[in-house]
């Protein structure tokens, strides 16, 4: 799809990823990108989602809006995250169908992958098991929306495509320990250690766990490419293609890291 001149809407466009994506989409389309904002457009409410489509009349939608946090927030809000992500997705996708949107890009998550899936993740293993328990409410909700996107393509001919980005990092990330992910949480620990004069920084667990990371600007570029060129119902991972252990990631800072031994 040629995005030039298209009316584009990005839910969650004022968030971490969205703030990097919107300028790229504006450059590709040549027109201002619509960014509906909460609470004026509370997408967990069906009428608000309907009003969003009426107000902005988008031809292309990228659905980034989500309720998600770090480990602490995931443990504290499993019901909220499941219901919120399901409700937003149901409303955004169904109203896209009803309003004749030409293309919708659904942002999924690698949290949908099975707990014991081989890494790096491969799309064909997505349905081989249950997600890691802490991430399951968020991951399963996103997984269900993938099925919805596929079902709407099959029954209604909707051009809905799905991408599954890995852990993102970069400028504008969240650094509060309750909602942050690995890299910003480590950055905060290092900064606080430097400010307090601490000799060591302790990381979580054994440090042997591995994660795959992607720079947020690279993800934004990939999403523009998905909006332009991705075809078909099957989800596509967005990642670097390799993983790094938490211990090695922490050691890359140059700070002496205390890794518990069990």
JSON list of N, CA and C in Angstrom, two decimals, residues 184-252:
[
{"chain": "A", "resi": 184, "resn": "UNK", "atom": "N", "xyz": [15.46, -0.14, 30.77]},
{"chain": "A", "resi": 184, "resn": "UNK", "atom": "CA", "xyz": [15.29, 1.09, 31.56]},
{"chain": "A", "resi": 184, "resn": "UNK", "atom": "C", "xyz": [15.40, 0.85, 33.06]},
{"chain": "A", "resi": 185, "resn": "UNK", "atom": "N", "xyz": [14.96, -0.33, 33.53]},
{"chain": "A", "resi": 185, "resn": "UNK", "atom": "CA", "xyz": [15.10, -0.63, 34.96]},
{"chain": "A", "resi": 185, "resn": "UNK", "atom": "C", "xyz": [16.57, -0.73, 35.35]},
{"chain": "A", "resi": 186, "resn": "UNK", "atom": "N", "xyz": [17.38, -1.36, 34.49]},
{"chain": "A", "resi": 186, "resn": "UNK", "atom": "CA", "xyz": [18.82, -1.44, 34.77]},
{"chain": "A", "resi": 186, "resn": "UNK", "atom": "C", "xyz": [19.45, -0.05, 34.73]},
{"chain": "A", "resi": 187, "resn": "UNK", "atom": "N", "xyz": [19.06, 0.75, 33.74]},
{"chain": "A", "resi": 187, "resn": "UNK", "atom": "CA", "xyz": [19.61, 2.10, 33.64]},
{"chain": "A", "resi": 187, "resn": "UNK", "atom": "C", "xyz": [19.33, 2.88, 34.93]},
{"chain": "A", "resi": 188, "resn": "UNK", "atom": "N", "xyz": [18.10, 2.75, 35.42]},
{"chain": "A", "resi": 188, "resn": "UNK", "atom": "CA", "xyz": [17.77, 3.47, 36.66]},
{"chain": "A", "resi": 188, "resn": "UNK", "atom": "C", "xyz": [18.62, 2.96, 37.82]},
{"chain": "A", "resi": 189, "resn": "UNK", "atom": "N", "xyz": [18.79, 1.64, 37.91]},
{"chain": "A", "resi": 189, "resn": "UNK", "atom": "CA", "xyz": [19.61, 1.09, 38.99]},
{"chain": "A", "resi": 189, "resn": "UNK", "atom": "C", "xyz": [21.05, 1.63, 38.92]},
{"chain": "A", "resi": 190, "resn": "UNK", "atom": "N", "xyz": [21.60, 1.71, 37.69]},
{"chain": "A", "resi": 190, "resn": "UNK", "atom": "CA", "xyz": [22.96, 2.20, 37.54]},
{"chain": "A", "resi": 190, "resn": "UNK", "atom": "C", "xyz": [23.07, 3.67, 37.91]},
{"chain": "A", "resi": 191, "resn": "UNK", "atom": "N", "xyz": [22.10, 4.46, 37.48]},
{"chain": "A", "resi": 191, "resn": "UNK", "atom": "CA", "xyz": [22.12, 5.89, 37.80]},
{"chain": "A", "resi": 191, "resn": "UNK", "atom": "C", "xyz": [22.03, 6.10, 39.31]},
{"chain": "A", "resi": 192, "resn": "UNK", "atom": "N", "xyz": [21.12, 5.37, 39.96]},
{"chain": "A", "resi": 192, "resn": "UNK", "atom": "CA", "xyz": [20.96, 5.52, 41.40]},
{"chain": "A", "resi": 192, "resn": "UNK", "atom": "C", "xyz": [22.21, 5.04, 42.14]},
{"chain": "A", "resi": 193, "resn": "UNK", "atom": "N", "xyz": [22.85, 3.99, 41.61]},
{"chain": "A", "resi": 193, "resn": "UNK", "atom": "CA", "xyz": [24.09, 3.51, 42.23]},
{"chain": "A", "resi": 193, "resn": "UNK", "atom": "C", "xyz": [25.19, 4.56, 42.11]},
{"chain": "A", "resi": 194, "resn": "UNK", "atom": "N", "xyz": [25.27, 5.18, 40.94]},
{"chain": "A", "resi": 194, "resn": "UNK", "atom": "CA", "xyz": [26.29, 6.21, 40.74]},
{"chain": "A", "resi": 194, "resn": "UNK", "atom": "C", "xyz": [26.05, 7.41, 41.66]},
{"chain": "A", "resi": 195, "resn": "UNK", "atom": "N", "xyz": [24.79, 7.78, 41.81]},
{"chain": "A", "resi": 195, "resn": "UNK", "atom": "CA", "xyz": [24.46, 8.94, 42.64]},
{"chain": "A", "resi": 195, "resn": "UNK", "atom": "C", "xyz": [24.70, 8.66, 44.13]},
{"chain": "A", "resi": 196, "resn": "UNK", "atom": "N", "xyz": [24.50, 7.40, 44.53]},
{"chain": "A", "resi": 196, "resn": "UNK", "atom": "CA", "xyz": [24.65, 7.06, 45.95]},
{"chain": "A", "resi": 196, "resn": "UNK", "atom": "C", "xyz": [26.06, 6.59, 46.30]},
{"chain": "A", "resi": 197, "resn": "UNK", "atom": "N", "xyz": [26.88, 6.35, 45.26]},
{"chain": "A", "resi": 197, "resn": "UNK", "atom": "CA", "xyz": [28.23, 5.86, 45.49]},
{"chain": "A", "resi": 197, "resn": "UNK", "atom": "C", "xyz": [28.29, 4.38, 45.77]},
{"chain": "A", "resi": 198, "resn": "UNK", "atom": "N", "xyz": [27.24, 3.63, 45.43]},
{"chain": "A", "resi": 198, "resn": "UNK", "atom": "CA", "xyz": [27.23, 2.18, 45.66]},
{"chain": "A", "resi": 198, "resn": "UNK", "atom": "C", "xyz": [28.30, 1.51, 44.81]},
{"chain": "A", "resi": 199, "resn": "UNK", "atom": "N", "xyz": [28.94, 0.51, 45.37]},
{"chain": "A", "resi": 199, "resn": "UNK", "atom": "CA", "xyz": [30.03, -0.18, 44.67]},
{"chain": "A", "resi": 199, "resn": "UNK", "atom": "C", "xyz": [29.51, -1.24, 43.71]},
{"chain": "A", "resi": 200, "resn": "UNK", "atom": "N", "xyz": [28.29, -1.73, 43.94]},
{"chain": "A", "resi": 200, "resn": "UNK", "atom": "CA", "xyz": [27.74, -2.80, 43.12]},
{"chain": "A", "resi": 200, "resn": "UNK", "atom": "C", "xyz": [26.28, -2.52, 42.79]},
{"chain": "A", "resi": 201, "resn": "UNK", "atom": "N", "xyz": [25.81, -3.19, 41.74]},
{"chain": "A", "resi": 201, "resn": "UNK", "atom": "CA", "xyz": [24.39, -3.18, 41.38]},
{"chain": "A", "resi": 201, "resn": "UNK", "atom": "C", "xyz": [23.93, -4.63, 41.31]},
{"chain": "A", "resi": 202, "resn": "UNK", "atom": "N", "xyz": [22.87, -4.95, 42.01]},
{"chain": "A", "resi": 202, "resn": "UNK", "atom": "CA", "xyz": [22.35, -6.32, 41.99]},
{"chain": "A", "resi": 202, "resn": "UNK", "atom": "C", "xyz": [21.24, -6.44, 40.96]},
{"chain": "A", "resi": 203, "resn": "UNK", "atom": "N", "xyz": [21.34, -7.47, 40.12]},
{"chain": "A", "resi": 203, "resn": "UNK", "atom": "CA", "xyz": [20.30, -7.73, 39.13]},
{"chain": "A", "resi": 203, "resn": "UNK", "atom": "C", "xyz": [19.41, -8.86, 39.63]},
{"chain": "A", "resi": 204, "resn": "UNK", "atom": "N", "xyz": [18.31, -9.10, 38.88]},
{"chain": "A", "resi": 204, "resn": "UNK", "atom": "CA", "xyz": [17.33, -10.07, 39.32]},
{"chain": "A", "resi": 204, "resn": "UNK", "atom": "C", "xyz": [17.77, -11.48, 38.96]},
{"chain": "A", "resi": 205, "resn": "UNK", "atom": "N", "xyz": [17.34, -12.44, 39.77]},
{"chain": "A", "resi": 205, "resn": "UNK", "atom": "CA", "xyz": [17.53, -13.85, 39.44]},
{"chain": "A", "resi": 205, "resn": "UNK", "atom": "C", "xyz": [19.00, -14.22, 39.35]},
{"chain": "A", "resi": 206, "resn": "UNK", "atom": "N", "xyz": [19.30, -15.16, 38.46]},
{"chain": "A", "resi": 206, "resn": "UNK", "atom": "CA", "xyz": [20.67, -15.64, 38.29]},
{"chain": "A", "resi": 206, "resn": "UNK", "atom": "C", "xyz": [21.45, -14.84, 37.26]},
{"chain": "A", "resi": 207, "resn": "UNK", "atom": "N", "xyz": [20.74, -14.04, 36.47]},
{"chain": "A", "resi": 207, "resn": "UNK", "atom": "CA", "xyz": [21.39, -13.32, 35.38]},
{"chain": "A", "resi": 207, "resn": "UNK", "atom": "C", "xyz": [21.54, -14.14, 34.13]},
{"chain": "A", "resi": 208, "resn": "UNK", "atom": "N", "xyz": [21.17, -15.44, 34.21]},
{"chain": "A", "resi": 208, "resn": "UNK", "atom": "CA", "xyz": [21.33, -16.31, 33.04]},
{"chain": "A", "resi": 208, "resn": "UNK", "atom": "C", "xyz": [20.15, -16.22, 32.07]},
{"chain": "A", "resi": 209, "resn": "UNK", "atom": "N", "xyz": [19.03, -15.67, 32.52]},
{"chain": "A", "resi": 209, "resn": "UNK", "atom": "CA", "xyz": [17.88, -15.52, 31.63]},
{"chain": "A", "resi": 209, "resn": "UNK", "atom": "C", "xyz": [18.27, -14.63, 30.45]},
{"chain": "A", "resi": 210, "resn": "UNK", "atom": "N", "xyz": [17.74, -14.95, 29.27]},
{"chain": "A", "resi": 210, "resn": "UNK", "atom": "CA", "xyz": [18.07, -14.19, 28.08]},
{"chain": "A", "resi": 210, "resn": "UNK", "atom": "C", "xyz": [16.84, -13.46, 27.54]},
{"chain": "A", "resi": 211, "resn": "UNK", "atom": "N", "xyz": [17.07, -12.36, 26.87]},
{"chain": "A", "resi": 211, "resn": "UNK", "atom": "CA", "xyz": [16.01, -11.57, 26.25]},
{"chain": "A", "resi": 211, "resn": "UNK", "atom": "C", "xyz": [16.50, -11.07, 24.89]},
{"chain": "A", "resi": 212, "resn": "UNK", "atom": "N", "xyz": [15.52, -10.86, 24.01]},
{"chain": "A", "resi": 212, "resn": "UNK", "atom": "CA", "xyz": [15.83, -10.24, 22.71]},
{"chain": "A", "resi": 212, "resn": "UNK", "atom": "C", "xyz": [15.34, -8.80, 22.75]},
{"chain": "A", "resi": 213, "resn": "UNK", "atom": "N", "xyz": [16.16, -7.88, 22.28]},
{"chain": "A", "resi": 213, "resn": "UNK", "atom": "CA", "xyz": [15.83, -6.46, 22.33]},
{"chain": "A", "resi": 213, "resn": "UNK", "atom": "C", "xyz": [15.88, -5.85, 20.93]},
{"chain": "A", "resi": 214, "resn": "UNK", "atom": "N", "xyz": [15.10, -4.78, 20.77]},
{"chain": "A", "resi": 214, "resn": "UNK", "atom": "CA", "xyz": [15.07, -4.05, 19.51]},
{"chain": "A", "resi": 214, "resn": "UNK", "atom": "C", "xyz": [15.01, -2.56, 19.82]},
{"chain": "A", "resi": 215, "resn": "UNK", "atom": "N", "xyz": [15.84, -1.79, 19.16]},
{"chain": "A", "resi": 215, "resn": "UNK", "atom": "CA", "xyz": [15.84, -0.33, 19.34]},
{"chain": "A", "resi": 215, "resn": "UNK", "atom": "C", "xyz": [14.53, 0.23, 18.82]},
{"chain": "A", "resi": 216, "resn": "UNK", "atom": "N", "xyz": [13.94, 1.15, 19.58]},
{"chain": "A", "resi": 216, "resn": "UNK", "atom": "CA", "xyz": [12.60, 1.63, 19.28]},
{"chain": "A", "resi": 216, "resn": "UNK", "atom": "C", "xyz": [12.50, 2.27, 17.90]},
{"chain": "A", "resi": 217, "resn": "UNK", "atom": "N", "xyz": [13.53, 2.97, 17.45]},
{"chain": "A", "resi": 217, "resn": "UNK", "atom": "CA", "xyz": [13.49, 3.59, 16.12]},
{"chain": "A", "resi": 217, "resn": "UNK", "atom": "C", "xyz": [13.46, 2.53, 15.03]},
{"chain": "A", "resi": 218, "resn": "UNK", "atom": "N", "xyz": [14.16, 1.41, 15.26]},
{"chain": "A", "resi": 218, "resn": "UNK", "atom": "CA", "xyz": [14.13, 0.32, 14.29]},
{"chain": "A", "resi": 218, "resn": "UNK", "atom": "C", "xyz": [12.74, -0.31, 14.22]},
{"chain": "A", "resi": 219, "resn": "UNK", "atom": "N", "xyz": [12.08, -0.42, 15.38]},
{"chain": "A", "resi": 219, "resn": "UNK", "atom": "CA", "xyz": [10.72, -0.95, 15.40]},
{"chain": "A", "resi": 219, "resn": "UNK", "atom": "C", "xyz": [9.77, -0.01, 14.66]},
{"chain": "A", "resi": 220, "resn": "UNK", "atom": "N", "xyz": [9.92, 1.29, 14.87]},
{"chain": "A", "resi": 220, "resn": "UNK", "atom": "CA", "xyz": [9.07, 2.26, 14.18]},
{"chain": "A", "resi": 220, "resn": "UNK", "atom": "C", "xyz": [9.25, 2.15, 12.67]},
{"chain": "A", "resi": 221, "resn": "UNK", "atom": "N", "xyz": [10.48, 1.99, 12.23]},
{"chain": "A", "resi": 221, "resn": "UNK", "atom": "CA", "xyz": [10.75, 1.83, 10.80]},
{"chain": "A", "resi": 221, "resn": "UNK", "atom": "C", "xyz": [10.09, 0.55, 10.27]},
{"chain": "A", "resi": 222, "resn": "UNK", "atom": "N", "xyz": [10.17, -0.52, 11.06]},
{"chain": "A", "resi": 222, "resn": "UNK", "atom": "CA", "xyz": [9.56, -1.79, 10.64]},
{"chain": "A", "resi": 222, "resn": "UNK", "atom": "C", "xyz": [8.04, -1.68, 10.56]},
{"chain": "A", "resi": 223, "resn": "UNK", "atom": "N", "xyz": [7.43, -0.90, 11.45]},
{"chain": "A", "resi": 223, "resn": "UNK", "atom": "CA", "xyz": [5.98, -0.73, 11.42]},
{"chain": "A", "resi": 223, "resn": "UNK", "atom": "C", "xyz": [5.53, 0.04, 10.18]},
{"chain": "A", "resi": 224, "resn": "UNK", "atom": "N", "xyz": [6.29, 1.02, 9.77]},
{"chain": "A", "resi": 224, "resn": "UNK", "atom": "CA", "xyz": [5.96, 1.72, 8.52]},
{"chain": "A", "resi": 224, "resn": "UNK", "atom": "C", "xyz": [6.05, 0.74, 7.36]},
{"chain": "A", "resi": 225, "resn": "UNK", "atom": "N", "xyz": [7.08, -0.09, 7.35]},
{"chain": "A", "resi": 225, "resn": "UNK", "atom": "CA", "xyz": [7.21, -1.10, 6.29]},
{"chain": "A", "resi": 225, "resn": "UNK", "atom": "C", "xyz": [6.06, -2.08, 6.32]},
{"chain": "A", "resi": 226, "resn": "UNK", "atom": "N", "xyz": [5.60, -2.47, 7.52]},
{"chain": "A", "resi": 226, "resn": "UNK", "atom": "CA", "xyz": [4.46, -3.38, 7.63]},
{"chain": "A", "resi": 226, "resn": "UNK", "atom": "C", "xyz": [3.20, -2.74, 7.08]},
{"chain": "A", "resi": 227, "resn": "UNK", "atom": "N", "xyz": [3.00, -1.46, 7.39]},
{"chain": "A", "resi": 227, "resn": "UNK", "atom": "CA", "xyz": [1.82, -0.76, 6.87]},
{"chain": "A", "resi": 227, "resn": "UNK", "atom": "C", "xyz": [1.85, -0.69, 5.35]},
{"chain": "A", "resi": 228, "resn": "UNK", "atom": "N", "xyz": [3.03, -0.60, 4.79]},
{"chain": "A", "resi": 228, "resn": "UNK", "atom": "CA", "xyz": [3.16, -0.48, 3.34]},
{"chain": "A", "resi": 228, "resn": "UNK", "atom": "C", "xyz": [3.16, -1.82, 2.62]},
{"chain": "A", "resi": 229, "resn": "UNK", "atom": "N", "xyz": [3.80, -2.85, 3.22]},
{"chain": "A", "resi": 229, "resn": "UNK", "atom": "CA", "xyz": [4.11, -4.04, 2.43]},
{"chain": "A", "resi": 229, "resn": "UNK", "atom": "C", "xyz": [3.70, -5.38, 3.02]},
{"chain": "A", "resi": 230, "resn": "UNK", "atom": "N", "xyz": [3.39, -5.46, 4.30]},
{"chain": "A", "resi": 230, "resn": "UNK", "atom": "CA", "xyz": [3.08, -6.76, 4.89]},
{"chain": "A", "resi": 230, "resn": "UNK", "atom": "C", "xyz": [1.77, -7.30, 4.34]},
{"chain": "A", "resi": 231, "resn": "UNK", "atom": "N", "xyz": [1.77, -8.56, 3.94]},
{"chain": "A", "resi": 231, "resn": "UNK", "atom": "CA", "xyz": [0.57, -9.19, 3.38]},
{"chain": "A", "resi": 231, "resn": "UNK", "atom": "C", "xyz": [0.26, -10.48, 4.12]},
{"chain": "A", "resi": 232, "resn": "UNK", "atom": "N", "xyz": [-1.01, -10.84, 4.17]},
{"chain": "A", "resi": 232, "resn": "UNK", "atom": "CA", "xyz": [-1.43, -12.13, 4.68]},
{"chain": "A", "resi": 232, "resn": "UNK", "atom": "C", "xyz": [-1.82, -12.13, 6.14]},
{"chain": "A", "resi": 233, "resn": "UNK", "atom": "N", "xyz": [-2.42, -13.23, 6.58]},
{"chain": "A", "resi": 233, "resn": "UNK", "atom": "CA", "xyz": [-2.98, -13.31, 7.94]},
{"chain": "A", "resi": 233, "resn": "UNK", "atom": "C", "xyz": [-1.98, -13.69, 9.02]},
{"chain": "A", "resi": 234, "resn": "UNK", "atom": "N", "xyz": [-0.83, -14.25, 8.65]},
{"chain": "A", "resi": 234, "resn": "UNK", "atom": "CA", "xyz": [0.08, -14.79, 9.66]},
{"chain": "A", "resi": 234, "resn": "UNK", "atom": "C", "xyz": [0.90, -13.68, 10.33]},
{"chain": "A", "resi": 235, "resn": "UNK", "atom": "N", "xyz": [1.11, -13.78, 11.65]},
{"chain": "A", "resi": 235, "resn": "UNK", "atom": "CA", "xyz": [1.88, -12.76, 12.36]},
{"chain": "A", "resi": 235, "resn": "UNK", "atom": "C", "xyz": [3.36, -12.82, 11.98]},
{"chain": "A", "resi": 236, "resn": "UNK", "atom": "N", "xyz": [4.02, -11.69, 12.11]},
{"chain": "A", "resi": 236, "resn": "UNK", "atom": "CA", "xyz": [5.45, -11.59, 11.80]},
{"chain": "A", "resi": 236, "resn": "UNK", "atom": "C", "xyz": [6.17, -10.97, 13.00]},
{"chain": "A", "resi": 237, "resn": "UNK", "atom": "N", "xyz": [7.23, -11.63, 13.45]},
{"chain": "A", "resi": 237, "resn": "UNK", "atom": "CA", "xyz": [8.04, -11.08, 14.54]},
{"chain": "A", "resi": 237, "resn": "UNK", "atom": "C", "xyz": [8.84, -9.87, 14.08]},
{"chain": "A", "resi": 238, "resn": "UNK", "atom": "N", "xyz": [9.03, -8.92, 14.98]},
{"chain": "A", "resi": 238, "resn": "UNK", "atom": "CA", "xyz": [9.94, -7.80, 14.74]},
{"chain": "A", "resi": 238, "resn": "UNK", "atom": "C", "xyz": [11.02, -7.88, 15.81]},
{"chain": "A", "resi": 239, "resn": "UNK", "atom": "N", "xyz": [12.24, -8.22, 15.42]},
{"chain": "A", "resi": 239, "resn": "UNK", "atom": "CA", "xyz": [13.29, -8.38, 16.41]},
{"chain": "A", "resi": 239, "resn": "UNK", "atom": "C", "xyz": [14.67, -8.29, 15.79]},
{"chain": "A", "resi": 240, "resn": "UNK", "atom": "N", "xyz": [15.68, -8.44, 16.64]},
{"chain": "A", "resi": 240, "resn": "UNK", "atom": "CA", "xyz": [17.06, -8.37, 16.20]},
{"chain": "A", "resi": 240, "resn": "UNK", "atom": "C", "xyz": [17.59, -9.73, 15.74]},
{"chain": "A", "resi": 241, "resn": "UNK", "atom": "N", "xyz": [16.92, -10.81, 16.15]},
{"chain": "A", "resi": 241, "resn": "UNK", "atom": "CA", "xyz": [17.34, -12.14, 15.73]},
{"chain": "A", "resi": 241, "resn": "UNK", "atom": "C", "xyz": [18.35, -12.80, 16.64]},
{"chain": "A", "resi": 242, "resn": "UNK", "atom": "N", "xyz": [18.68, -12.18, 17.77]},
{"chain": "A", "resi": 242, "resn": "UNK", "atom": "CA", "xyz": [19.59, -12.80, 18.73]},
{"chain": "A", "resi": 242, "resn": "UNK", "atom": "C", "xyz": [19.22, -12.33, 20.13]},
{"chain": "A", "resi": 243, "resn": "UNK", "atom": "N", "xyz": [19.67, -13.09, 21.14]},
{"chain": "A", "resi": 243, "resn": "UNK", "atom": "CA", "xyz": [19.36, -12.76, 22.53]},
{"chain": "A", "resi": 243, "resn": "UNK", "atom": "C", "xyz": [20.64, -12.46, 23.30]},
{"chain": "A", "resi": 244, "resn": "UNK", "atom": "N", "xyz": [20.46, -11.85, 24.46]},
{"chain": "A", "resi": 244, "resn": "UNK", "atom": "CA", "xyz": [21.57, -11.54, 25.35]},
{"chain": "A", "resi": 244, "resn": "UNK", "atom": "C", "xyz": [21.13, -11.85, 26.78]},
{"chain": "A", "resi": 245, "resn": "UNK", "atom": "N", "xyz": [22.03, -12.39, 27.58]},
{"chain": "A", "resi": 245, "resn": "UNK", "atom": "CA", "xyz": [21.68, -12.69, 28.97]},
{"chain": "A", "resi": 245, "resn": "UNK", "atom": "C", "xyz": [21.60, -11.39, 29.77]},
{"chain": "A", "resi": 246, "resn": "UNK", "atom": "N", "xyz": [20.82, -11.44, 30.84]},
{"chain": "A", "resi": 246, "resn": "UNK", "atom": "CA", "xyz": [20.69, -10.26, 31.70]},
{"chain": "A", "resi": 246, "resn": "UNK", "atom": "C", "xyz": [22.04, -9.89, 32.31]},
{"chain": "A", "resi": 247, "resn": "UNK", "atom": "N", "xyz": [22.84, -10.90, 32.67]},
{"chain": "A", "resi": 247, "resn": "UNK", "atom": "CA", "xyz": [24.16, -10.63, 33.24]},
{"chain": "A", "resi": 247, "resn": "UNK", "atom": "C", "xyz": [25.05, -9.92, 32.24]},
{"chain": "A", "resi": 248, "resn": "UNK", "atom": "N", "xyz": [25.07, -10.39, 30.99]},
{"chain": "A", "resi": 248, "resn": "UNK", "atom": "CA", "xyz": [25.90, -9.75, 29.96]},
{"chain": "A", "resi": 248, "resn": "UNK", "atom": "C", "xyz": [25.39, -8.34, 29.64]},
{"chain": "A", "resi": 249, "resn": "UNK", "atom": "N", "xyz": [24.08, -8.20, 29.64]},
{"chain": "A", "resi": 249, "resn": "UNK", "atom": "CA", "xyz": [23.50, -6.87, 29.39]},
{"chain": "A", "resi": 249, "resn": "UNK", "atom": "C", "xyz": [23.93, -5.89, 30.48]},
{"chain": "A", "resi": 250, "resn": "UNK", "atom": "N", "xyz": [23.84, -6.34, 31.73]},
{"chain": "A", "resi": 250, "resn": "UNK", "atom": "CA", "xyz": [24.23, -5.47, 32.84]},
{"chain": "A", "resi": 250, "resn": "UNK", "atom": "C", "xyz": [25.73, -5.17, 32.80]},
{"chain": "A", "resi": 251, "resn": "UNK", "atom": "N", "xyz": [26.53, -6.18, 32.47]},
{"chain": "A", "resi": 251, "resn": "UNK", "atom": "CA", "xyz": [27.98, -5.99, 32.44]},
{"chain": "A", "resi": 251, "resn": "UNK", "atom": "C", "xyz": [28.40, -5.01, 31.35]},
{"chain": "A", "resi": 252, "resn": "UNK", "atom": "N", "xyz": [27.59, -4.89, 30.30]},
{"chain": "A", "resi": 252, "resn": "UNK", "atom": "CA", "xyz": [27.91, -3.96, 29.21]},
{"chain": "A", "resi": 252, "resn": "UNK", "atom": "C", "xyz": [27.94, -2.51, 29.67]}
]
